[in-house]
Amino acid sequence: MEQEENIPEPMHRKDGKEADMDEKTKAFVEQMITGDESAFDALYHFYSGKLYRMALFLTGNRSDSEDVLQETFVKCYLNRGSLKNPERFEAWIYQILVRTAWRTSKMRKRKGELSYEGLLEQQEETGSRTAAVLQREDRMDGPLEKLLRDETARELLGAVNRLDVKYRTVVLLHYYNGLGTREIAEITGILEGTVKSRLSKARRLLKKCLETELAAGNGREAVL
């Protein structure tokens, strides 16, 4: 199998700090870099769930998301030698996933139906992860942020899925995966200011979408 071209170089944080990674995961990454297939399998089992959910949101259907997930891990293993620092593994594999999903969506030129099965089973995990992110410094605490923090209802998931992929991507990376704007900029290959702008517009679009649903009389209390 030929090595995939244009694999992103491992990211280097401009502040000189490394992302937190527990020692066990770091050891698996180090072993995977040397070609240890059992370590690669362990990383697959650890990361595949959240990467699959990310791919599902980005592509809009299960078939494409499964293909994206598989291709991401194939690229990860084939290009493991380019990852010089195990601490950067998570951001690096997100880079591969996001760019693979974007390419897949562009090639398809269609939008599939999002299935919520599996995503809603992860409500507690998603909610707690989102809460941790939104409670960090410089986070807004308006009604929409409270919804993102405390609720993973079908209406909200549907609204996120209806966003254009460029807005959907930053929302998922920021709120559901806990990444900062600088990390998202490096993952997506856009300026940090553009990331902030897209997050701001995504919040406005989600707010408008949820307001429309509430106005349609779905029985929920108006919170926006």
Coordinates of C-alpha atoms in Angstrom, one line a residue:
M1 CA 0.0 0.0 0.0
E2 CA 1.4 3.4 -1.0
Q3 CA 2.0 6.1 1.6
E4 CA -0.7 8.8 1.4
E5 CA 0.6 12.1 0.2
N6 CA 0.0 15.4 1.9
I7 CA -0.2 14.0 5.4
P8 CA 0.0 17.0 7.8
E9 CA 3.2 17.4 9.7
P10 CA 2.8 17.0 13.5
M11 CA 1.6 20.2 15.0
H12 CA 3.9 22.4 17.2
R13 CA 2.2 24.5 19.7
K14 CA 3.4 28.1 19.5
D15 CA 3.3 28.6 23.2
G16 CA 5.8 25.8 23.7
K17 CA 3.5 23.7 25.9
E18 CA 2.6 20.2 25.2
A19 CA -0.9 18.8 25.4
D20 CA -1.7 16.6 28.5
M21 CA -1.4 12.9 27.9
D22 CA -1.4 10.2 30.4
E23 CA 1.7 8.0 30.7
K24 CA -0.1 4.8 29.5
T25 CA -1.4 6.4 26.3
K26 CA 2.0 8.1 25.7
A27 CA 3.7 4.7 26.0
F28 CA 1.3 3.2 23.5
V29 CA 2.0 6.0 21.1
E30 CA 5.8 5.5 21.5
Q31 CA 5.4 1.8 20.9
M32 CA 3.2 2.4 17.9
I33 CA 5.8 4.7 16.3
T34 CA 8.3 1.8 16.4
G35 CA 5.8 -0.4 14.6
D36 CA 4.2 -2.2 17.5
E37 CA 0.8 -3.4 16.1
S38 CA -0.6 -4.3 19.6
A39 CA 0.0 -0.7 20.7
F40 CA -1.6 0.5 17.5
D41 CA -4.7 -1.7 18.3
A42 CA -4.8 -0.2 21.8
L43 CA -4.8 3.3 20.4
Y44 CA -7.5 2.4 17.9
H45 CA -9.8 1.1 20.6
F46 CA -9.1 4.2 22.8
Y47 CA -9.7 6.8 20.1
S48 CA -12.0 5.2 17.5
G49 CA -15.2 6.0 19.3
K50 CA -14.8 9.8 19.5
L51 CA -13.1 9.9 16.1
Y52 CA -16.1 8.0 14.6
R53 CA -18.6 10.5 16.2
M54 CA -16.5 13.3 14.8
A55 CA -16.5 11.7 11.3
L56 CA -20.2 11.1 11.5
F57 CA -21.0 14.7 12.1
L58 CA -18.7 15.9 9.4
T59 CA -19.8 13.5 6.7
G60 CA -23.4 13.2 7.6
N61 CA -23.8 9.4 7.2
R62 CA -22.5 6.2 8.7
S63 CA -21.0 4.7 5.6
D64 CA -18.7 7.7 4.9
S65 CA -17.8 8.0 8.5
E66 CA -16.7 4.4 8.7
D67 CA -14.6 4.9 5.6
V68 CA -13.1 8.1 7.0
L69 CA -12.3 6.4 10.3
Q70 CA -10.6 3.5 8.6
E71 CA -8.6 5.7 6.3
T72 CA -7.5 7.9 9.2
F73 CA -6.0 5.0 11.1
V74 CA -4.4 3.6 8.0
K75 CA -2.7 7.0 7.4
C76 CA -1.8 7.2 11.0
Y77 CA 0.1 3.9 10.9
L78 CA 1.7 4.4 7.6
N79 CA 3.0 7.9 8.6
R80 CA 3.8 7.1 12.2
G81 CA 7.4 7.9 11.6
S82 CA 6.6 11.6 11.0
L83 CA 5.3 11.9 14.6
K84 CA 8.4 12.8 16.5
N85 CA 6.7 13.7 19.8
P86 CA 4.1 11.3 21.2
E87 CA 2.5 14.2 23.2
R88 CA 1.2 15.6 19.8
F89 CA -0.6 12.4 18.8
E90 CA -4.2 13.4 19.5
A91 CA -4.0 16.7 17.7
W92 CA -2.1 15.0 14.8
I93 CA -4.7 12.3 14.3
Y94 CA -7.5 14.9 14.5
Q95 CA -5.7 16.7 11.7
I96 CA -5.8 13.6 9.6
L97 CA -9.4 12.8 10.3
V98 CA -10.7 16.4 9.6
R99 CA -8.9 16.7 6.3
T100 CA -9.9 13.2 5.2
A101 CA -13.6 13.9 6.1
W102 CA -13.5 17.2 4.3
R103 CA -12.1 15.5 1.1
T104 CA -14.7 12.8 1.4
S105 CA -17.5 15.3 1.7
K106 CA -16.2 17.3 -1.2
M107 CA -16.0 14.2 -3.4
R108 CA -19.5 13.1 -2.6
K109 CA -21.1 16.5 -3.1
R110 CA -24.1 15.4 -1.2
K111 CA -25.4 15.5 2.3
G112 CA -26.4 12.3 4.0
E113 CA -28.9 11.8 6.8
L114 CA -27.4 11.9 10.2
S115 CA -28.3 9.0 12.4
Y116 CA -28.4 9.8 16.1
E117 CA -28.0 6.2 17.2
G118 CA -24.7 5.8 19.1
L119 CA -24.3 9.6 19.5
L120 CA -27.2 9.9 22.0
E121 CA -25.8 6.9 23.9
Q122 CA -22.8 9.1 24.7
Q123 CA -24.8 12.0 26.2
E124 CA -23.2 11.8 29.6
E125 CA -19.6 11.7 28.2
T126 CA -20.3 14.4 25.7
G127 CA -22.1 16.6 28.2
S128 CA -19.3 16.4 30.8
R129 CA -16.6 17.0 28.2
T130 CA -18.4 20.1 26.9
A131 CA -18.9 21.4 30.4
A132 CA -15.2 21.2 31.1
V133 CA -14.5 23.2 27.9
L134 CA -17.1 25.9 28.4
Q135 CA -16.1 26.5 32.0
R136 CA -12.5 27.4 31.0
E137 CA -11.3 31.0 30.9
D138 CA -12.7 33.5 28.4
R139 CA -15.8 31.4 27.6
M140 CA -19.1 33.0 27.0
D141 CA -21.9 31.8 29.3
G142 CA -25.1 32.7 27.4
P143 CA -28.1 30.5 26.8
L144 CA -26.6 28.7 23.8
E145 CA -23.5 27.8 25.7
K146 CA -25.7 26.5 28.6
L147 CA -27.5 24.3 26.1
L148 CA -24.2 23.0 24.7
R149 CA -22.9 22.4 28.2
D150 CA -25.9 20.8 29.8
E151 CA -27.9 19.2 27.0
T152 CA -27.2 16.9 24.0
A153 CA -30.8 16.8 22.9
R154 CA -31.8 15.7 19.4
E155 CA -32.7 19.3 18.5
L156 CA -29.3 20.6 19.2
L157 CA -27.5 17.7 17.5
G158 CA -29.7 18.2 14.5
A159 CA -28.9 21.9 14.5
V160 CA -25.2 21.3 14.6
N161 CA -25.5 18.8 11.7
R162 CA -27.3 21.4 9.6
L163 CA -24.4 23.8 9.8
D164 CA -22.1 24.1 6.8
V165 CA -19.1 21.8 7.3
K166 CA -16.7 24.6 8.0
Y167 CA -18.8 25.8 10.9
R168 CA -19.7 22.3 12.1
T169 CA -16.0 21.4 12.2
V170 CA -15.0 24.2 14.6
V171 CA -18.0 23.6 16.8
L172 CA -17.2 19.9 17.2
L173 CA -13.5 20.5 17.8
H174 CA -14.1 23.3 20.3
Y175 CA -17.1 22.3 22.3
Y176 CA -17.2 18.5 21.9
N177 CA -13.5 17.8 21.9
G178 CA -12.2 20.5 24.1
L179 CA -9.6 22.1 21.7
G180 CA -8.6 25.7 21.8
T181 CA -8.8 28.1 18.9
R182 CA -5.0 27.9 18.2
E183 CA -5.1 24.1 18.1
I184 CA -8.2 24.2 15.8
A185 CA -6.4 26.6 13.5
E186 CA -3.5 24.3 13.1
I187 CA -5.7 21.2 12.6
T188 CA -7.8 22.9 9.9
G189 CA -5.1 25.0 8.3
I190 CA -6.8 28.3 8.8
L191 CA -6.0 31.4 10.7
E192 CA -6.9 31.5 14.4
G193 CA -8.9 34.7 13.8
T194 CA -10.9 32.8 11.2
V195 CA -11.6 30.0 13.8
K196 CA -12.9 32.6 16.2
S197 CA -15.0 34.2 13.5
R198 CA -16.5 30.9 12.5
L199 CA -17.3 29.9 16.1
S200 CA -19.0 33.2 16.6
K201 CA -21.1 32.8 13.4
A202 CA -21.8 29.2 14.3
R203 CA -23.3 30.3 17.7
R204 CA -25.5 32.8 15.9
L205 CA -26.7 30.2 13.4
L206 CA -27.4 27.7 16.1
K207 CA -29.3 30.2 18.1
K208 CA -31.4 31.2 15.1
C209 CA -32.1 27.6 14.3
L210 CA -33.2 26.7 17.9
E211 CA -35.3 29.9 18.1
T212 CA -37.1 28.8 14.9
E213 CA -37.8 25.4 16.3
L214 CA -39.1 26.9 19.6
A215 CA -41.3 29.3 17.7
A216 CA -42.7 26.4 15.7
G217 CA -44.3 25.2 19.0
N218 CA -42.3 22.2 20.0
G219 CA -43.4 22.7 23.6
R220 CA -40.0 23.6 25.1
E221 CA -39.5 26.6 27.2
A222 CA -37.9 29.5 25.3
V223 CA -34.4 29.8 26.6
L224 CA -32.8 31.9 24.0

